[in-house]
Short mmCIF file of C-alpha atoms in Angstrom, two decimals:
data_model
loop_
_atom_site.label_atom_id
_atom_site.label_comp_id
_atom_site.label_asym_id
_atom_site.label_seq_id
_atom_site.Cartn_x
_atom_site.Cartn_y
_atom_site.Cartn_z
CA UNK A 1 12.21 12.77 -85.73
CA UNK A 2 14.48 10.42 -86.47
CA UNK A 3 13.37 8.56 -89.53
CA UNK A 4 12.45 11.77 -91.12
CA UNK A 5 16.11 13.14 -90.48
CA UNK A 6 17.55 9.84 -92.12
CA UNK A 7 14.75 10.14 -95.20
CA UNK A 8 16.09 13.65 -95.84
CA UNK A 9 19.93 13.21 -95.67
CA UNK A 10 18.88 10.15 -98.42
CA UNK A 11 16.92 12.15 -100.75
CA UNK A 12 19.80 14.66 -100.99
CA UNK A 13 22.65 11.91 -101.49
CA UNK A 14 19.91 10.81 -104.05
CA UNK A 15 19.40 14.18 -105.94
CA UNK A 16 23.09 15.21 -105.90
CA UNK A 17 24.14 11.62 -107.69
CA UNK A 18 21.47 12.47 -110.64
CA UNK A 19 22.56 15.85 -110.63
CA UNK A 20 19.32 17.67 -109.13
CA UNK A 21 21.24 20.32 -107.39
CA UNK A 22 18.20 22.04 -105.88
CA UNK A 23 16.65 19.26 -104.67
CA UNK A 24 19.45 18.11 -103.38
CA UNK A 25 20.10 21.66 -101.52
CA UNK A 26 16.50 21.98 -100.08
CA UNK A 27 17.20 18.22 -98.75
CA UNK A 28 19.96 19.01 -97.12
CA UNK A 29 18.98 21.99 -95.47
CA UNK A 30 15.84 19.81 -94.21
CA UNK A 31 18.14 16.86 -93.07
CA UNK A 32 20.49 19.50 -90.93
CA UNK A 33 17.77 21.68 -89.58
CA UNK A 34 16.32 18.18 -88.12
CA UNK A 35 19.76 17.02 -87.22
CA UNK A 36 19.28 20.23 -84.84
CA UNK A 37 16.10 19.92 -83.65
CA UNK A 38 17.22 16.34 -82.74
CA UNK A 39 19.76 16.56 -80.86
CA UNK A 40 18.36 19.61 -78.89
CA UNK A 41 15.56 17.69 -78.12
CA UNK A 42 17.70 14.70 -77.10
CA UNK A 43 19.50 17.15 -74.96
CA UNK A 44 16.16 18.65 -73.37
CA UNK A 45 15.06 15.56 -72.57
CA UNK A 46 17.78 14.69 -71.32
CA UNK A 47 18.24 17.73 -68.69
CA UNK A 48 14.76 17.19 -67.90
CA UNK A 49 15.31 13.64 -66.84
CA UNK A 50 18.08 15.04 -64.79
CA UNK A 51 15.79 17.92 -63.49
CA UNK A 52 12.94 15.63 -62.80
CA UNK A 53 15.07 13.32 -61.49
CA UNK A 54 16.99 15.48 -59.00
CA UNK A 55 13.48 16.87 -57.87
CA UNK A 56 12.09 13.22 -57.22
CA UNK A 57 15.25 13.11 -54.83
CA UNK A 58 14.27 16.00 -53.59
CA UNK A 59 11.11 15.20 -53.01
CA UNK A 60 11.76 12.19 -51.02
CA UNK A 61 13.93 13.62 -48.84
CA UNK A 62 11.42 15.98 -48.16
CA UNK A 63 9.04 13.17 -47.16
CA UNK A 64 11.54 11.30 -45.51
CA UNK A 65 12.53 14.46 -42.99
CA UNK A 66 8.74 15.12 -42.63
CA UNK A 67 8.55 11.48 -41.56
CA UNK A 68 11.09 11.75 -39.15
CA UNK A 69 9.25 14.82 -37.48
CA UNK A 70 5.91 13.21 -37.34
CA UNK A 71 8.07 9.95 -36.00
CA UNK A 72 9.74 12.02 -32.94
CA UNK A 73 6.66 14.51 -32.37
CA UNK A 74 4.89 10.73 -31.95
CA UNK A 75 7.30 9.83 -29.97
CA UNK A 76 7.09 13.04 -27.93
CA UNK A 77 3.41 12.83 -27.48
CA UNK A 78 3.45 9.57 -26.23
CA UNK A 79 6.17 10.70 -23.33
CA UNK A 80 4.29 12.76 -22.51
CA UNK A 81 1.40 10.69 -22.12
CA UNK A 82 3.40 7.76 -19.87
CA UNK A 83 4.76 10.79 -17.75
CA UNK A 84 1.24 12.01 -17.20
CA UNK A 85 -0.03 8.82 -16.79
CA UNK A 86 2.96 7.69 -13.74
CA UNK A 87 2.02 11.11 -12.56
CA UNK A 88 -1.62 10.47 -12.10
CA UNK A 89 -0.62 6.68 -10.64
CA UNK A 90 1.93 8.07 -8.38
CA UNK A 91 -0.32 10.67 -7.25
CA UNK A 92 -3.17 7.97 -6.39
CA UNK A 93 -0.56 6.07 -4.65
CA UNK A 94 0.35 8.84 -2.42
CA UNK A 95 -3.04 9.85 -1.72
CA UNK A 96 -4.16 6.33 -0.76
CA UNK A 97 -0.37 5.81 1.31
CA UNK A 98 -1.74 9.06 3.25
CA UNK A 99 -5.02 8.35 3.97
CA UNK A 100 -4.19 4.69 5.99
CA UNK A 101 -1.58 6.54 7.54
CA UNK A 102 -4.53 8.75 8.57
CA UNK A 103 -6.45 6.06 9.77
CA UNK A 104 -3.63 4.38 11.52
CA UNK A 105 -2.88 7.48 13.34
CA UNK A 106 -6.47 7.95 13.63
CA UNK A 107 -6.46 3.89 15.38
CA UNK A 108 -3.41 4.22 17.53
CA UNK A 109 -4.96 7.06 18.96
CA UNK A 110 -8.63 5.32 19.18
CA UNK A 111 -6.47 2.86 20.96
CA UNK A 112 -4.44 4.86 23.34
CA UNK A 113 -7.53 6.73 24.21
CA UNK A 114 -9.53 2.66 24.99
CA UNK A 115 -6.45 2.25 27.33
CA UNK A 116 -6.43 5.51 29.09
CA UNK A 117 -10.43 5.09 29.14
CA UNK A 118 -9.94 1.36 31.12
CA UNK A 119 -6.83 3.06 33.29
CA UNK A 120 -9.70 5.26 34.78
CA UNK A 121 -12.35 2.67 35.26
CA UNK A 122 -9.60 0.85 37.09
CA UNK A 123 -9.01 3.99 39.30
CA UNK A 124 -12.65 4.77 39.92
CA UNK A 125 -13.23 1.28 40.67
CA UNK A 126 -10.20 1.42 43.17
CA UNK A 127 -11.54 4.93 44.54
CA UNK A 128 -14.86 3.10 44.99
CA UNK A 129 -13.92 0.04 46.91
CA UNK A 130 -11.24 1.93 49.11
CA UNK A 131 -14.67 4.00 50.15
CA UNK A 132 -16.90 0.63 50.49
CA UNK A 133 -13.97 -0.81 52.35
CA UNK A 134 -14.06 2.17 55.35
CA UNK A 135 -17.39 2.40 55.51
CA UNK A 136 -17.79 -1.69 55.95
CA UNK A 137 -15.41 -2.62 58.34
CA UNK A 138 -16.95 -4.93 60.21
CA UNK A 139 -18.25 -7.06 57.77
CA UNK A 140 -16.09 -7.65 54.79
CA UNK A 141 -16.81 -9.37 51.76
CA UNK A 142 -14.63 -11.79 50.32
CA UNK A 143 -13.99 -13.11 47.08
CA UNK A 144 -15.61 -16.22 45.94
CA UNK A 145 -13.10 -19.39 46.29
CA UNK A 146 -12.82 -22.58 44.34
CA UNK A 147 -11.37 -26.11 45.31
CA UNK A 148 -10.50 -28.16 42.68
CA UNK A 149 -9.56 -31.88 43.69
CA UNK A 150 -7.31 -33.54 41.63
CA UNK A 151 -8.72 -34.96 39.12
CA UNK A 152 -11.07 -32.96 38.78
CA UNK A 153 -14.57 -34.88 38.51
CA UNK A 154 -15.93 -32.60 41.65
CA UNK A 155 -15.24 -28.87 42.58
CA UNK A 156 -16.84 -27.02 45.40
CA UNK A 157 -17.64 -23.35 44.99
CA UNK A 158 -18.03 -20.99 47.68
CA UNK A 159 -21.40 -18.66 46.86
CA UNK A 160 -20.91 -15.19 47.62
CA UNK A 161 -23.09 -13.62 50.21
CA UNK A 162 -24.85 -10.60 49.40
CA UNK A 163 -24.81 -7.38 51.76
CA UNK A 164 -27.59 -5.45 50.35
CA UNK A 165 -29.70 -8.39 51.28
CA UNK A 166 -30.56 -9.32 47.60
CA UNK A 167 -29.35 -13.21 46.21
CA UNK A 168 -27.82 -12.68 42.68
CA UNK A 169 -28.90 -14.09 40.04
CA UNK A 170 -27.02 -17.45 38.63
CA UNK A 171 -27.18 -15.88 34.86
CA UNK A 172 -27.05 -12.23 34.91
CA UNK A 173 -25.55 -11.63 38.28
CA UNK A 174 -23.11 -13.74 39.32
CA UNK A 175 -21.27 -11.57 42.26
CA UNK A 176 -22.68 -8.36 44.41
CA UNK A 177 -21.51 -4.84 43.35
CA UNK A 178 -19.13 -4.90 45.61
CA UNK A 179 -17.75 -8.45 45.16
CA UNK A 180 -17.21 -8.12 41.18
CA UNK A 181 -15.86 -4.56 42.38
CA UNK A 182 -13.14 -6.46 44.83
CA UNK A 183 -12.54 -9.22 42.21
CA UNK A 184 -11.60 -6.98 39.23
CA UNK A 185 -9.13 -5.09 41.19
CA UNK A 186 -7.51 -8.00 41.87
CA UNK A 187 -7.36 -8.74 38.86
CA UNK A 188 -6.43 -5.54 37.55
CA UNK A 189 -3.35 -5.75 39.83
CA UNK A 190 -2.42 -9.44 38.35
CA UNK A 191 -2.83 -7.95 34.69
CA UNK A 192 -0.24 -5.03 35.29
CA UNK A 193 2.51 -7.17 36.37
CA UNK A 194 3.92 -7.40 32.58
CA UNK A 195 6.07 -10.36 33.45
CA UNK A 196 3.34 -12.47 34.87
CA UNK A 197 1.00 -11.43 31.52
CA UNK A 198 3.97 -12.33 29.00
CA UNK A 199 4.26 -15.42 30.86
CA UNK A 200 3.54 -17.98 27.49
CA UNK A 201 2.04 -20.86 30.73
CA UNK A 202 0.08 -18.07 31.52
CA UNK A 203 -4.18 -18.44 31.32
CA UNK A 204 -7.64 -18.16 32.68
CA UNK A 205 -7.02 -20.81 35.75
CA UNK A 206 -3.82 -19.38 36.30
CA UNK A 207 -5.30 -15.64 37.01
CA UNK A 208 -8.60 -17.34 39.15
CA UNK A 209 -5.69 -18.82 41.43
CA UNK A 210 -4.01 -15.79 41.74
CA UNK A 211 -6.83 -13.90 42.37
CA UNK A 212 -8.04 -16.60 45.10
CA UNK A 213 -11.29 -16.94 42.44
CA UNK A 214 -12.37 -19.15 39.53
CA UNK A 215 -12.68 -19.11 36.04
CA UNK A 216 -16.33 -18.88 35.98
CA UNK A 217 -16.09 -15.83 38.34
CA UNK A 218 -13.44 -14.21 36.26
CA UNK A 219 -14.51 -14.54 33.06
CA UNK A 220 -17.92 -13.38 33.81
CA UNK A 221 -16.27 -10.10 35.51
CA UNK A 222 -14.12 -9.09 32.43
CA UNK A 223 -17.00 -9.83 30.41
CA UNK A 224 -19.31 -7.38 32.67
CA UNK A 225 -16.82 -4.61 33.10
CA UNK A 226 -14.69 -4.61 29.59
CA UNK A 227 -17.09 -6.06 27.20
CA UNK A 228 -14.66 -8.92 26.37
CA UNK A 229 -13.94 -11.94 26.81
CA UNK A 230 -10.15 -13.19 28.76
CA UNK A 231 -8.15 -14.23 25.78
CA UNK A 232 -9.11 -10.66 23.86
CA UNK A 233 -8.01 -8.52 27.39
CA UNK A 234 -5.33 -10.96 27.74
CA UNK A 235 -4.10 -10.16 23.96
CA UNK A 236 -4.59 -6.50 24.38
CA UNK A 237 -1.82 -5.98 27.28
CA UNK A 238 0.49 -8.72 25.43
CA UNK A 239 0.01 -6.13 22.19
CA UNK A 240 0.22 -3.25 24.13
CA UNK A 241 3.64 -4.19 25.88
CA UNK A 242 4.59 -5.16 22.52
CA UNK A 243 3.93 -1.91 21.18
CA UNK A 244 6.36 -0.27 23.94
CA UNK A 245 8.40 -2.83 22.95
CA UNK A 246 8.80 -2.02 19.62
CA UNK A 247 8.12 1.89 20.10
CA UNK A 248 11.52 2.36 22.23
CA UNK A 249 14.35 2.67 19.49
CA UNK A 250 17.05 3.30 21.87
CA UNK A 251 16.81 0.17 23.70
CA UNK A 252 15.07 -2.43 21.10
CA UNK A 253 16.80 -1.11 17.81
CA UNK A 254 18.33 -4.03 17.26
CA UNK A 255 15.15 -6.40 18.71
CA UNK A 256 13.65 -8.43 16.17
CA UNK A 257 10.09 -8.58 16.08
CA UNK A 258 10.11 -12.65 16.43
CA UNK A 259 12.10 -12.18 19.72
CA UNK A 260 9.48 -9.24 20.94
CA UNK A 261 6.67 -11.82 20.04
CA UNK A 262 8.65 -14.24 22.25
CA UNK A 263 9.39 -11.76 25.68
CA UNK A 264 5.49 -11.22 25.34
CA UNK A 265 4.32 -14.33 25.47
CA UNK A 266 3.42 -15.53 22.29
CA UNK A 267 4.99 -19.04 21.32
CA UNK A 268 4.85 -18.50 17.61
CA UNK A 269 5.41 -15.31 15.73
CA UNK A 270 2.25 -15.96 13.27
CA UNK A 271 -0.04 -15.18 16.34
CA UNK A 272 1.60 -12.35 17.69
CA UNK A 273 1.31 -11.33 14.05
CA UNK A 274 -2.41 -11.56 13.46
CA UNK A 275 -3.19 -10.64 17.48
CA UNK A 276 -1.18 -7.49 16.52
CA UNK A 277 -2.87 -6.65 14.06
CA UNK A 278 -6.38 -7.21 15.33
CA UNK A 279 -5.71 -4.73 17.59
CA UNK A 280 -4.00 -1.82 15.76
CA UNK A 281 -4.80 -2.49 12.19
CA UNK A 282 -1.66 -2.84 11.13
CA UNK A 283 1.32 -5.36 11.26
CA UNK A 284 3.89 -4.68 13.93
CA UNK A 285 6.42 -4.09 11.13
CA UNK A 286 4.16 -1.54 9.86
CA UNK A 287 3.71 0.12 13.64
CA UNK A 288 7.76 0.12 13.53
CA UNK A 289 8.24 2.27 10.84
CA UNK A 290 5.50 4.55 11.51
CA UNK A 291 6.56 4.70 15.43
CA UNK A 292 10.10 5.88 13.89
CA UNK A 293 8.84 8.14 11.31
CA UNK A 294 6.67 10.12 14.55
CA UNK A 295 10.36 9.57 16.46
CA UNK A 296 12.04 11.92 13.94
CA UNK A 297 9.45 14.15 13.08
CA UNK A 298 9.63 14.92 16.95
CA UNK A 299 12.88 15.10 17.16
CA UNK A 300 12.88 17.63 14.15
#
């Protein structure tokens, strides 16, 4: 458009000079109709640069708020998923929390119920040797003495006799009925004197002397009766005093559990630790806070 606009506004300056009036008319007219048609085109483009330009912008921001949508619906989605997910976690957690507080409850009663279960063995043993005792008077059995020299290279042991009239064996049988039934109960009485069982000096020869026995004799009747051997019945009144101990808020609040360790006879608190938890399944810290949490849901 251009150069044929500037050819026509020459031809008519050319044709009015030589004095070619019509030519020069018709050139002119040519030359201003395209002068129009220029300029409105210029302007048309022009407004639709501005139009397509304004819709680009539009466009854009458009796509940039759609981003932002898809952005926080993301971000949304994946809230939701991490709440969902610490749900599901937290909901495992509690589940597992409950069931070993099952099974602790479930073992402190297992436990309770072993001690009540040896409590009456102890009484129908009593209840039986009280009735051997009245119907034997005139012969009565006593328990099997040791003496120990010094140093200890000789030792003289005093058999038990039998009154059925039957020797006992030397492996399976080491005492009559009634003779293992005399020596446990004296033992029995030696084990529930708590402050001679937390005594830390306190052993195997110590309870055959105060049971007028020996070891050999002792062991072998804790063994027979309790399926144990004297450092695991030793451990499980220690524990089980402990477990008072530590069960009795009101007067061992303030008690730590290295000093309960200590009144019970343990000289270091790593073995009370693993003893204790031999026996109840649990550390005694552990035991603490669930013998506080039954305290209140009594109390409530």
């Amino acid at each position: 458009m251009g150069p044929l606009t500037s050819a026509c506004e020459r031809l008519a300056a050319l044709y009015r000079k030589e004095g070619k009036a019509d030519l020069s008319v018709r050139y002119n007219k040519q030359f201003v109709q395209l002068s129009d048609s220029f300029f409105q085109q210029r302007e048309f483009n022009s407004k639709r640069s501005l139009i397509s330009s304004y819709e680009d912008r539009l466009s854009d921001r458009r796509l940039s708020l759609l981003k932002g949508q898809n952005t926080a619906l993301l971000w949304v989605v994946v809230t939701i998923a991490t709440l969902l997910l610490l749900l599901a976690v937290l909901l495992i957690y509690i589940y597992r929390v409950n069931r070993r507080l099952v099974n602790t409850q479930r073992l402190l009663i297992q436990k309770h119920q072993e001690h009540s279960h040896q409590l009456q063995m102890q009484n129908e043993i009593f209840s039986s040797i009280e009735h051997v005792q009245t119907e034997q008077t005139e012969q009565a059995e006593a328990v099997p003495t040791t003496v120990e020299t010094e140093n200890e290279e000789t030792s003289m042991l005093v058999s038990p006799e039998n009154t059925d009239g039957s020797d006992a064996s030397a492996d399976d049988d080491l005492l009559t009925k009634t003779q293992a039934d005399l020596l446990l109960v004296a033992i029995a009485h030696v084990m529930e004197d708590s402050r001679v069982v937390c005594n830390p000096d306190f052993s195997l020869s110590t309870l055959a002397q105060m049971v007028n026995s020996n070891t050999k004799y002792v062991s072998w009747v804790i063994n027979k009766n309790y399926g144990k051997n004297f450092k695991t019945y030793l451990n499980e009144y220690r524990i089980r005093t402990a477990s008072q101990l530590l069960a009795d808020t009101d007067q061992f609040a303030n008690t730590t559990i290295a000093a309960v360790a200590e009144r019970v006879g343990y000289k270091s608190p790593a073995s009370f630790h693993q003893a204790f938890k031999k026996i109840y399944g649990m550390t005694p810290a552990a035991y603490v806070k669930l013998a506080r949490q039954n305290i209140v849901h009594q109390d409530t």
